[in-house]
Short mmCIF file of C-alpha atoms in Angstrom, two decimals:
data_model
loop_
_atom_site.label_atom_id
_atom_site.label_comp_id
_atom_site.label_asym_id
_atom_site.label_seq_id
_atom_site.Cartn_x
_atom_site.Cartn_y
_atom_site.Cartn_z
CA UNK A 88 -17.30 19.31 16.06
CA UNK A 89 -17.67 16.32 18.25
CA UNK A 90 -19.92 14.70 15.74
CA UNK A 91 -17.19 15.41 13.09
CA UNK A 92 -14.42 13.75 15.03
CA UNK A 93 -16.43 10.69 15.72
CA UNK A 94 -17.53 9.77 12.18
CA UNK A 95 -16.66 6.21 11.05
CA UNK A 96 -13.83 7.65 9.04
CA UNK A 97 -12.12 9.25 12.01
CA UNK A 98 -12.39 5.91 13.83
CA UNK A 99 -10.57 4.44 10.94
CA UNK A 100 -7.83 7.18 11.50
CA UNK A 101 -7.68 6.55 15.31
CA UNK A 102 -7.43 2.77 14.65
CA UNK A 103 -4.55 3.34 12.21
CA UNK A 104 -2.55 4.78 15.10
CA UNK A 105 -2.95 1.56 16.87
CA UNK A 106 -1.99 -0.43 13.71
CA UNK A 107 1.21 1.57 13.43
CA UNK A 108 2.27 1.14 17.02
CA UNK A 109 1.52 -2.56 16.90
CA UNK A 110 3.50 -2.76 13.72
CA UNK A 111 6.42 -1.05 15.34
CA UNK A 112 6.16 -3.13 18.51
CA UNK A 113 6.27 -6.33 16.39
CA UNK A 114 8.75 -5.19 13.63
CA UNK A 115 11.47 -3.82 15.88
CA UNK A 116 12.28 -7.13 17.77
CA UNK A 117 11.64 -9.21 14.42
CA UNK A 118 14.23 -6.90 12.50
CA UNK A 119 16.58 -7.08 15.31
CA UNK A 120 16.41 -10.88 15.13
CA UNK A 121 17.05 -10.81 11.49
CA UNK A 122 19.93 -8.52 12.07
CA UNK A 123 21.39 -10.69 14.67
CA UNK A 124 20.99 -13.74 12.40
CA UNK A 125 22.65 -11.72 9.42
CA UNK A 126 25.41 -10.35 11.63
CA UNK A 127 26.33 -13.77 13.01
CA UNK A 128 26.20 -15.39 9.64
CA UNK A 129 28.39 -12.65 8.08
CA UNK A 130 31.11 -13.47 10.54
CA UNK A 131 30.60 -17.31 10.53
CA UNK A 132 33.60 -19.61 9.87
CA UNK A 133 31.42 -21.64 7.52
CA UNK A 134 31.84 -19.98 3.91
CA UNK A 135 28.41 -20.47 2.48
CA UNK A 136 26.78 -19.14 5.56
CA UNK A 137 29.12 -16.17 5.61
CA UNK A 138 28.40 -15.55 1.89
CA UNK A 139 24.70 -15.73 2.59
CA UNK A 140 24.97 -13.14 5.43
CA UNK A 141 27.17 -10.63 3.31
CA UNK A 142 24.94 -10.98 0.36
CA UNK A 143 21.83 -10.42 2.39
CA UNK A 144 23.18 -7.36 4.02
CA UNK A 145 24.61 -5.61 0.82
CA UNK A 146 21.75 -6.55 -1.55
CA UNK A 147 18.97 -5.38 0.80
CA UNK A 148 20.73 -2.35 1.88
CA UNK A 149 21.30 -1.27 -1.82
CA UNK A 150 17.75 -1.76 -2.97
CA UNK A 151 15.51 1.32 -2.41
CA UNK A 152 12.81 0.79 0.16
CA UNK A 153 10.06 1.68 -2.26
CA UNK A 154 11.07 -0.73 -4.83
CA UNK A 155 11.28 -3.42 -2.17
CA UNK A 156 7.85 -2.63 -1.03
CA UNK A 157 6.23 -2.56 -4.48
CA UNK A 158 7.88 -5.57 -5.98
CA UNK A 159 9.31 -7.86 -3.29
CA UNK A 160 6.06 -8.09 -1.41
CA UNK A 161 4.23 -9.14 -4.45
CA UNK A 162 6.75 -11.63 -5.27
CA UNK A 163 6.58 -12.96 -1.73
CA UNK A 164 2.91 -13.27 -1.83
CA UNK A 165 3.03 -15.20 -5.12
CA UNK A 166 5.89 -17.34 -3.77
CA UNK A 167 3.73 -18.37 -0.75
CA UNK A 168 0.71 -19.07 -3.18
CA UNK A 169 3.04 -20.89 -5.57
CA UNK A 170 4.09 -23.29 -2.87
CA UNK A 171 0.49 -23.84 -1.56
CA UNK A 172 -0.65 -24.46 -5.16
CA UNK A 173 2.06 -27.21 -5.71
CA UNK A 174 0.88 -28.88 -2.45
CA UNK A 175 -2.84 -28.53 -2.72
CA UNK A 176 -3.69 -28.82 -6.39
CA UNK A 177 -1.23 -31.25 -7.77
CA UNK A 178 -3.48 -32.11 -10.77
CA UNK A 179 -3.84 -28.56 -11.98
CA UNK A 180 -3.05 -28.30 -15.69
CA UNK A 181 -3.27 -24.78 -16.60
CA UNK A 182 -0.16 -22.61 -16.56
CA UNK A 183 0.30 -20.53 -13.35
CA UNK A 184 1.79 -17.46 -15.18
CA UNK A 185 -0.39 -16.63 -18.04
CA UNK A 186 0.89 -13.55 -19.62
CA UNK A 187 0.80 -10.91 -16.85
CA UNK A 188 -1.50 -12.95 -14.87
CA UNK A 189 -0.59 -14.96 -11.87
CA UNK A 190 -3.30 -17.76 -11.44
CA UNK A 191 -3.36 -20.40 -8.79
CA UNK A 192 -6.20 -22.51 -7.90
CA UNK A 193 -8.69 -20.86 -5.62
CA UNK A 194 -7.75 -23.18 -2.69
CA UNK A 195 -4.29 -21.83 -2.81
CA UNK A 196 -5.09 -18.26 -2.68
CA UNK A 197 -3.72 -16.59 0.37
CA UNK A 198 -5.86 -15.56 2.01
CA UNK A 199 -8.69 -17.41 0.48
CA UNK A 200 -10.79 -15.29 -1.84
CA UNK A 201 -13.80 -16.09 0.43
CA UNK A 202 -12.13 -15.06 3.56
CA UNK A 203 -13.47 -11.90 5.41
CA UNK A 204 -11.93 -8.61 4.95
CA UNK A 205 -10.30 -8.70 8.23
CA UNK A 206 -8.12 -11.74 7.37
CA UNK A 207 -6.95 -9.93 4.23
CA UNK A 208 -5.90 -6.98 6.49
CA UNK A 209 -4.13 -9.29 8.96
CA UNK A 210 -2.31 -10.98 6.16
CA UNK A 211 -1.43 -7.76 4.74
CA UNK A 212 -0.05 -6.55 8.01
CA UNK A 213 1.88 -9.85 8.41
CA UNK A 214 3.58 -9.17 4.89
CA UNK A 215 4.31 -5.72 6.08
CA UNK A 216 6.07 -6.89 9.25
CA UNK A 217 8.05 -9.42 7.20
CA UNK A 218 9.03 -6.94 4.71
CA UNK A 219 9.99 -4.31 7.14
CA UNK A 220 11.99 -6.98 9.09
CA UNK A 221 13.96 -8.05 6.04
CA UNK A 222 14.66 -4.45 5.15
CA UNK A 223 15.68 -3.10 8.45
CA UNK A 224 17.12 -6.43 9.46
CA UNK A 225 19.80 -5.83 6.92
CA UNK A 226 20.67 -2.46 8.22
CA UNK A 227 20.61 -3.89 11.88
CA UNK A 228 22.85 -6.59 10.69
CA UNK A 229 25.35 -4.24 9.46
CA UNK A 230 25.31 -2.20 12.79
CA UNK A 231 25.55 -5.39 14.85
CA UNK A 232 28.33 -6.69 12.69
CA UNK A 233 30.27 -3.42 13.24
CA UNK A 234 29.50 -3.64 17.02
CA UNK A 235 30.92 -7.12 17.26
CA UNK A 236 34.10 -5.95 15.61
CA UNK A 237 34.25 -3.07 18.01
CA UNK A 238 34.46 -5.20 21.08
CA UNK A 239 38.32 -5.05 22.00
CA UNK A 240 40.02 -8.10 20.84
CA UNK A 241 41.62 -8.72 24.26
CA UNK A 242 38.29 -9.60 25.68
CA UNK A 243 37.93 -12.52 23.39
CA UNK A 244 41.68 -13.57 23.85
CA UNK A 245 41.08 -13.41 27.61
CA UNK A 246 38.11 -15.65 27.11
CA UNK A 247 39.88 -18.07 25.07
CA UNK A 248 42.74 -18.03 27.71
CA UNK A 249 40.26 -19.16 30.22
CA UNK A 250 39.55 -22.18 27.98
CA UNK A 251 36.10 -21.08 26.59
CA UNK A 252 35.09 -22.46 23.27
CA UNK A 253 34.39 -20.09 20.31
CA UNK A 254 30.77 -20.46 20.97
CA UNK A 255 31.00 -19.72 24.74
CA UNK A 256 33.17 -16.71 24.02
CA UNK A 257 30.66 -15.49 21.55
CA UNK A 258 27.69 -15.82 23.77
CA UNK A 259 29.18 -14.89 27.24
CA UNK A 260 31.74 -12.38 26.24
CA UNK A 261 31.08 -10.71 22.84
CA UNK A 262 27.32 -10.47 22.77
CA UNK A 263 26.84 -8.95 26.15
CA UNK A 264 29.40 -6.22 25.33
CA UNK A 265 28.54 -5.54 21.84
CA UNK A 266 25.16 -3.71 22.64
CA UNK A 267 26.71 -0.40 23.72
CA UNK A 268 28.47 -0.10 20.48
CA UNK A 269 25.39 -1.08 18.62
CA UNK A 270 23.07 1.10 20.32
CA UNK A 271 23.61 4.50 18.56
CA UNK A 272 23.25 2.74 15.11
CA UNK A 273 20.17 0.80 16.27
CA UNK A 274 18.48 3.95 17.67
CA UNK A 275 19.15 5.57 14.50
CA UNK A 276 17.43 2.56 12.78
CA UNK A 277 14.40 2.86 15.18
CA UNK A 278 13.94 6.38 14.42
CA UNK A 279 13.96 5.70 10.55
CA UNK A 280 11.53 2.82 11.25
CA UNK A 281 9.06 5.08 12.88
CA UNK A 282 9.04 7.30 10.02
CA UNK A 283 8.98 4.50 7.28
CA UNK A 284 5.46 3.44 8.41
CA UNK A 285 3.65 5.30 5.51
CA UNK A 286 5.21 2.94 3.17
CA UNK A 287 2.46 0.60 4.63
CA UNK A 288 -0.18 1.97 2.24
CA UNK A 289 1.64 0.51 -0.63
CA UNK A 290 0.76 -2.95 0.85
CA UNK A 291 -2.85 -1.96 1.37
CA UNK A 292 -2.67 -1.40 5.02
CA UNK A 293 -4.28 1.86 5.73
CA UNK A 294 -1.89 3.91 7.81
CA UNK A 295 -2.13 7.21 9.65
CA UNK A 296 -0.82 9.19 6.64
CA UNK A 297 -3.42 7.70 4.33
CA UNK A 298 -6.22 8.65 6.61
CA UNK A 299 -4.78 12.13 7.28
CA UNK A 300 -4.61 12.72 3.50
CA UNK A 301 -8.07 11.25 2.98
CA UNK A 302 -9.80 13.02 5.79
CA UNK A 303 -8.02 16.34 5.10
CA UNK A 304 -8.92 16.37 1.44
CA UNK A 305 -11.58 18.66 0.23
CA UNK A 306 -15.15 17.56 0.84
CA UNK A 307 -17.99 18.69 -1.20
CA UNK A 308 -21.50 19.01 0.34
CA UNK A 309 -22.82 16.52 -2.10
CA UNK A 310 -20.71 13.77 -0.86
CA UNK A 311 -20.24 14.40 2.93
CA UNK A 312 -22.24 15.75 5.89
CA UNK A 313 -19.18 17.81 6.77
CA UNK A 314 -18.05 19.77 3.79
CA UNK A 315 -14.66 21.50 4.13
CA UNK A 316 -11.88 22.82 2.14
CA UNK A 317 -8.41 21.58 2.08
CA UNK A 318 -7.67 20.69 5.73
CA UNK A 319 -4.72 18.42 4.92
CA UNK A 320 -2.25 20.90 6.61
CA UNK A 321 -4.13 20.57 9.95
CA UNK A 322 -4.13 16.76 9.82
CA UNK A 323 -0.60 16.56 8.93
CA UNK A 324 0.17 19.05 11.66
CA UNK A 325 -1.33 16.55 14.05
CA UNK A 326 0.79 13.74 12.54
CA UNK A 327 3.85 15.97 13.13
CA UNK A 328 3.08 16.35 16.74
CA UNK A 329 2.49 12.64 17.08
CA UNK A 330 5.74 11.73 15.30
CA UNK A 331 7.71 14.27 17.27
CA UNK A 332 6.35 13.24 20.59
CA UNK A 333 6.90 9.69 19.66
CA UNK A 334 10.67 10.21 18.68
CA UNK A 335 11.21 12.40 21.68
CA UNK A 336 9.90 9.62 24.04
CA UNK A 337 12.15 7.08 22.07
CA UNK A 338 15.12 9.45 22.80
CA UNK A 339 14.43 9.58 26.42
CA UNK A 340 14.14 5.69 26.62
CA UNK A 341 17.22 5.11 24.55
CA UNK A 342 19.48 7.42 26.48
CA UNK A 343 18.41 5.54 29.64
CA UNK A 344 19.17 2.32 28.00
CA UNK A 345 22.65 3.64 27.03
CA UNK A 346 23.52 4.65 30.54
CA UNK A 347 22.47 1.21 31.78
CA UNK A 348 24.40 -0.53 29.30
CA UNK A 349 27.58 1.28 29.70
CA UNK A 350 27.62 0.15 33.40
CA UNK A 351 30.99 -1.85 33.99
CA UNK A 352 31.64 -1.82 30.19
CA UNK A 353 35.29 -2.46 28.95
CA UNK A 354 36.00 0.17 26.31
CA UNK A 355 39.22 0.87 24.65
CA UNK A 356 41.21 3.56 26.58
CA UNK A 357 38.78 3.52 29.50
CA UNK A 358 39.38 2.12 32.95
CA UNK A 359 36.13 0.54 33.42
CA UNK B 636 14.65 -17.96 10.27
CA UNK B 637 14.40 -21.20 8.31
CA UNK B 638 12.18 -22.45 11.16
CA UNK B 639 10.04 -19.40 11.16
CA UNK B 640 9.25 -19.99 7.45
CA UNK B 641 8.63 -23.58 7.99
CA UNK B 642 6.35 -22.86 10.70
CA UNK B 643 4.63 -20.23 8.71
CA UNK B 644 4.21 -22.52 5.68
CA UNK B 645 2.77 -25.28 7.82
CA UNK B 646 0.23 -22.83 9.24
CA UNK B 647 -0.62 -21.50 5.91
CA UNK B 648 -1.14 -24.87 4.42
CA UNK B 649 -3.19 -25.90 7.52
CA UNK B 650 -5.54 -22.84 7.11
CA UNK B 651 -6.05 -23.65 3.40
CA UNK B 652 -7.01 -27.21 4.12
CA UNK B 653 -9.43 -26.15 6.76
CA UNK B 654 -11.70 -24.32 4.47
CA UNK B 655 -10.61 -24.98 0.90
CA UNK B 656 -13.72 -23.35 -0.62
CA UNK B 657 -14.73 -22.14 -4.01
CA UNK B 658 -14.08 -18.84 -5.63
CA UNK B 659 -17.23 -17.52 -4.07
CA UNK B 660 -16.50 -13.88 -3.10
CA UNK B 661 -15.51 -11.28 -5.76
CA UNK B 662 -13.29 -8.62 -4.51
CA UNK B 663 -13.89 -5.25 -6.10
CA UNK B 664 -10.75 -2.97 -6.02
CA UNK B 665 -11.35 0.64 -6.10
CA UNK B 666 -9.41 3.91 -5.24
CA UNK B 667 -12.02 5.60 -3.02
CA UNK B 668 -10.77 9.17 -3.77
CA UNK B 669 -12.56 10.05 -6.86
CA UNK B 670 -16.08 11.56 -6.37
CA UNK B 671 -18.63 11.07 -7.70
CA UNK B 672 -17.36 7.85 -9.01
CA UNK B 673 -15.96 6.35 -5.98
CA UNK B 674 -15.14 7.83 -2.66
CA UNK B 675 -15.30 6.99 1.05
CA UNK B 676 -18.29 8.45 2.81
CA UNK B 677 -18.32 9.76 6.42
CA UNK B 678 -18.72 6.21 7.65
CA UNK B 679 -15.64 5.31 6.01
CA UNK B 680 -17.21 3.08 3.59
CA UNK B 681 -16.88 3.07 -0.23
CA UNK B 682 -19.69 5.15 -1.83
CA UNK B 683 -20.50 6.78 -5.14
CA UNK B 684 -21.69 5.85 -8.66
CA UNK B 685 -19.38 2.78 -8.84
CA UNK B 686 -20.52 1.49 -5.51
CA UNK B 687 -24.11 1.37 -6.39
CA UNK B 688 -23.38 0.13 -9.94
CA UNK B 689 -21.10 -2.64 -8.57
CA UNK B 690 -23.51 -3.74 -6.03
CA UNK B 691 -26.23 -3.79 -8.72
CA UNK B 692 -24.12 -5.74 -11.11
CA UNK B 693 -23.08 -8.29 -8.54
CA UNK B 694 -26.83 -8.76 -7.62
CA UNK B 695 -27.65 -9.44 -11.28
CA UNK B 696 -24.72 -11.71 -11.82
CA UNK B 697 -25.48 -13.51 -8.58
CA UNK B 698 -22.08 -13.01 -7.11
CA UNK B 699 -21.05 -12.08 -3.52
CA UNK B 700 -18.94 -8.96 -3.70
CA UNK B 701 -16.70 -7.26 -1.10
CA UNK B 702 -15.19 -3.80 -1.62
CA UNK B 703 -11.39 -3.01 -1.10
CA UNK B 704 -9.54 0.10 -1.66
CA UNK B 705 -6.10 0.38 -3.16
CA UNK B 706 -3.67 3.14 -4.23
CA UNK B 707 -4.21 4.20 -7.73
CA UNK B 708 -0.48 3.73 -8.53
CA UNK B 709 -0.49 -0.02 -7.71
CA UNK B 710 -4.12 -0.76 -8.77
CA UNK B 711 -3.25 -2.89 -11.81
CA UNK B 712 -0.23 -4.74 -10.34
CA UNK B 713 -2.45 -5.94 -7.60
CA UNK B 714 -5.09 -7.04 -9.78
CA UNK B 715 -2.85 -9.15 -11.96
CA UNK B 716 -1.22 -10.73 -8.84
CA UNK B 717 -4.65 -11.62 -7.68
CA UNK B 718 -5.21 -9.43 -4.67
CA UNK B 719 -8.64 -8.71 -5.83
CA UNK B 720 -10.67 -9.69 -8.78
CA UNK B 721 -11.93 -6.52 -10.55
CA UNK B 722 -10.88 -2.99 -10.90
CA UNK B 723 -13.75 -0.69 -10.79
CA UNK B 724 -12.31 2.74 -10.25
CA UNK B 725 -13.40 5.15 -13.15
CA UNK B 726 -10.59 3.55 -15.19
CA UNK B 727 -10.86 4.43 -18.90
CA UNK B 728 -10.55 1.85 -21.58
CA UNK B 729 -7.28 2.33 -23.30
CA UNK B 730 -5.26 0.29 -25.84
CA UNK B 731 -2.26 0.44 -23.49
CA UNK B 732 -4.10 -0.86 -20.37
CA UNK B 733 -5.64 -3.39 -22.43
CA UNK B 734 -2.44 -5.04 -23.05
CA UNK B 735 -2.06 -5.93 -19.43
CA UNK B 736 -5.61 -6.42 -18.29
CA UNK B 737 -9.05 -7.00 -19.99
CA UNK B 738 -11.86 -4.66 -19.80
CA UNK B 739 -15.65 -5.24 -19.61
CA UNK B 740 -17.80 -3.27 -21.94
CA UNK B 741 -18.02 0.42 -21.08
CA UNK B 742 -20.57 1.54 -18.41
CA UNK B 743 -20.09 5.16 -18.96
CA UNK B 744 -19.96 7.26 -22.17
CA UNK B 745 -16.62 8.78 -22.96
CA UNK B 746 -16.44 11.74 -20.72
CA UNK B 747 -14.83 14.89 -21.98
CA UNK B 748 -11.84 15.83 -19.93
CA UNK B 749 -11.91 19.40 -18.73
CA UNK B 750 -9.32 22.04 -17.61
CA UNK B 751 -9.94 23.71 -14.28
CA UNK B 752 -7.84 26.76 -13.37
CA UNK B 753 -7.75 29.95 -11.31
CA UNK B 754 -8.61 32.14 -14.38
CA UNK B 755 -10.18 31.47 -17.74
CA UNK B 756 -7.43 33.14 -19.88
CA UNK B 757 -4.88 30.41 -19.58
CA UNK B 758 -3.25 29.04 -22.85
CA UNK B 759 -2.81 25.35 -22.14
CA UNK B 760 -0.05 24.92 -24.59
CA UNK B 761 2.22 27.14 -22.65
CA UNK B 762 0.96 26.42 -19.19
CA UNK B 763 1.98 24.10 -16.37
CA UNK B 764 -0.66 21.33 -16.26
CA UNK B 765 -1.39 19.10 -13.41
CA UNK B 766 -2.89 15.57 -13.75
CA UNK B 767 -3.07 12.29 -11.81
CA UNK B 768 -0.24 9.73 -12.42
CA UNK B 769 -1.13 6.82 -14.76
CA UNK B 770 -4.35 8.53 -16.19
CA UNK B 771 -5.37 9.14 -19.75
CA UNK B 772 -5.02 12.79 -19.00
CA UNK B 773 -1.41 12.57 -17.87
CA UNK B 774 -0.75 10.46 -20.99
CA UNK B 775 -2.44 12.95 -23.27
CA UNK B 776 -0.59 15.96 -21.89
CA UNK B 777 2.78 14.07 -22.25
CA UNK B 778 1.87 13.13 -25.78
CA UNK B 779 1.12 16.67 -26.78
CA UNK B 780 4.53 17.67 -25.38
CA UNK B 781 3.11 20.19 -22.88
CA UNK B 782 4.36 20.80 -19.28
CA UNK B 783 3.05 18.13 -16.99
CA UNK B 784 3.29 17.78 -13.29
CA UNK B 785 1.96 14.46 -11.98
CA UNK B 786 0.42 13.77 -8.64
CA UNK B 787 -0.55 10.54 -7.00
CA UNK B 788 -4.10 11.58 -5.93
CA UNK B 789 -6.69 13.51 -7.66
CA UNK B 790 -6.95 15.71 -4.58
CA UNK B 791 -3.42 16.80 -4.90
CA UNK B 792 -3.93 17.81 -8.45
CA UNK B 793 -6.67 20.35 -7.40
CA UNK B 794 -4.32 21.48 -4.59
CA UNK B 795 -1.50 22.20 -6.94
CA UNK B 796 -3.65 24.57 -8.98
CA UNK B 797 -4.97 26.39 -5.78
CA UNK B 798 -1.46 26.57 -4.42
CA UNK B 799 -0.05 28.01 -7.79
CA UNK B 800 2.36 24.96 -8.54
CA UNK B 801 0.22 24.44 -11.66
CA UNK B 802 -1.82 26.67 -13.93
CA UNK B 803 -4.67 24.19 -14.62
CA UNK B 804 -5.54 20.67 -13.87
CA UNK B 805 -6.69 18.23 -16.55
CA UNK B 806 -9.18 15.56 -15.37
CA UNK B 807 -12.58 14.00 -16.07
CA UNK B 808 -15.26 16.64 -16.25
CA UNK B 809 -17.52 14.50 -13.96
CA UNK B 810 -14.86 14.74 -11.32
CA UNK B 811 -14.22 18.39 -11.63
CA UNK B 812 -17.83 19.68 -11.85
CA UNK B 813 -18.73 19.48 -8.19
CA UNK B 814 -15.45 21.01 -7.19
CA UNK B 815 -15.91 23.93 -9.62
CA UNK B 816 -19.49 24.38 -8.33
CA UNK B 817 -18.46 24.85 -4.70
CA UNK B 818 -15.18 26.64 -5.06
CA UNK B 819 -15.59 30.37 -6.25
CA UNK B 820 -11.94 30.57 -7.09
CA UNK B 821 -11.80 27.84 -9.80
CA UNK B 822 -13.32 28.08 -13.31
CA UNK B 823 -13.43 25.77 -16.38
CA UNK B 824 -11.47 26.68 -19.39
CA UNK B 825 -13.49 26.79 -22.62
CA UNK B 826 -11.29 24.19 -24.12
CA UNK B 827 -11.94 20.47 -23.35
CA UNK B 828 -10.46 17.31 -24.71
CA UNK B 829 -12.12 14.20 -25.89
CA UNK B 830 -9.85 11.36 -24.82
CA UNK B 831 -10.42 7.81 -23.68
CA UNK B 832 -13.09 5.22 -24.68
CA UNK B 833 -15.47 5.18 -21.77
CA UNK B 834 -15.05 3.55 -18.50
CA UNK B 835 -15.12 -0.20 -17.88
CA UNK B 836 -14.23 -2.57 -15.16
CA UNK B 837 -10.83 -4.06 -15.40
CA UNK B 838 -10.44 -7.89 -15.07
CA UNK B 839 -7.53 -10.31 -15.36
CA UNK B 840 -7.05 -11.50 -18.80
CA UNK B 841 -7.29 -15.11 -17.64
CA UNK B 842 -10.55 -14.56 -15.88
CA UNK B 843 -12.91 -14.66 -19.03
CA UNK B 844 -15.77 -16.32 -17.20
CA UNK B 845 -15.95 -13.25 -14.82
CA UNK B 846 -15.71 -10.82 -17.63
CA UNK B 847 -18.70 -12.46 -19.38
CA UNK B 848 -20.71 -12.38 -16.26
CA UNK B 849 -20.13 -8.70 -15.74
CA UNK B 850 -20.64 -7.99 -19.43
CA UNK B 851 -24.05 -9.57 -19.36
CA UNK B 852 -24.94 -7.71 -16.21
CA UNK B 853 -23.92 -4.33 -17.60
CA UNK B 854 -25.82 -5.12 -20.88
CA UNK B 855 -28.99 -5.94 -18.76
CA UNK B 856 -28.60 -2.67 -17.05
CA UNK B 857 -28.09 -0.76 -20.33
CA UNK B 858 -31.15 -2.46 -21.75
CA UNK B 859 -33.58 -1.67 -18.85
CA UNK B 860 -32.39 1.84 -18.39
CA UNK B 861 -31.19 1.51 -14.79
CA UNK B 862 -27.63 2.26 -15.72
CA UNK B 863 -28.94 5.62 -17.29
CA UNK B 864 -30.84 6.28 -13.97
CA UNK B 865 -27.46 5.80 -12.04
CA UNK B 866 -25.56 7.99 -14.40
CA UNK B 867 -28.11 10.71 -14.05
CA UNK B 868 -28.16 10.43 -10.27
CA UNK B 869 -24.44 10.79 -10.04
CA UNK B 870 -24.03 13.15 -12.80
CA UNK B 871 -21.44 10.99 -14.60
CA UNK B 872 -22.08 12.43 -18.07
CA UNK B 873 -24.09 11.47 -21.05
CA UNK B 874 -26.46 8.53 -20.83
CA UNK B 875 -26.48 5.85 -23.27
#
């Protein structure tokens, strides 16, 4: 048993937990940043910026995640390579799109074809973070936009009456107060993000669900020292426990955060 | 956000300039879930008929090769967009796939596709048949107008039969044989189908030079009988 649980494959499985946790730790703040940018853009006074914010929010929210992960990422990757190609190989004469193929000079490949496998994995991880951030950023932007609207108008008026500029009122009055309105929506998003990580495998990042499926699958004696039947149920059960424990932990932390943020908060109808 | 992109672009360009090398490593894309063709061994490395074959072909063609695994569903899109350079994943040569990518010459004989079921008295024409998505078997069942349920991985097609979701699974006989041998509940149906034109390596249409190299290496393995030895060792089907 101990031998079985310490095969190289199982270490791949354990390592994928780290990958997923790191991904969440990096993606959540990045997505929040994208969301904040999108929400601020959507309420900007400057029309093109406002259009950009609104279009970003509505388009990304309307496209299914799986389509985004299958096609957008390939397009993003090709976009980077295209830019590098233009810069690094100016005297390239062949066409870049040859039928179905996307061919750039080998110096423009990202990562380079000669790069070791871990570079490819880190790059895939980076693409995953960026894509998750764009997708969840759009949802976060919508939540934050709503939260900004929910701060009582009187608060801003008072700030203006004190002679604050728009910018000051935004940063010192609106932003500190909007979090409590945003938190329920954001905590929902966080829970969804935790569960969205299996999409990682579409990007070639081997996540926990991939390994659970691979390890649990039937193994014949010819191909493995540890033949067994279909054990996927047990592996998925382990994942279930992991996800439940993780979401429970998140709930506890988020409810503490809510209590903290509602301290001294001006809400409509409440005597803060 | 703009700054972020610019920073990234600068980093990426810098990294590229630092070691702008040649196309020296060939990345071999496989599925890693289709024994005996390709699978992950206990150590988590790609193993199987195609691992041994691929390593030998690379040695003969004097290429440095590296193995990567990719989901079957997106294995062709990732090849054409350049994430790896070959597909070596038990992929049968078909006219439909040939429109999108190129194939080397075949390194296995056309393998009959067999039906595996819980009992041997199933009439396939009225049965619910399982097959893996985007395979010649799935295309065949759909073309015949029979009832098809598709699954993303080969493992799931077997589980569907054992769980009663499907009456039989249609797949390469070489894949089903070891499963049938070790599972007393499963039996082959008498009927089998001859579909597909043998298995070859998938290569981008623009990569003619690489295709030629592998074609020559496969030919040399056919000529000296080492390919037949591998086919026999892994029980892939008929030798050449």
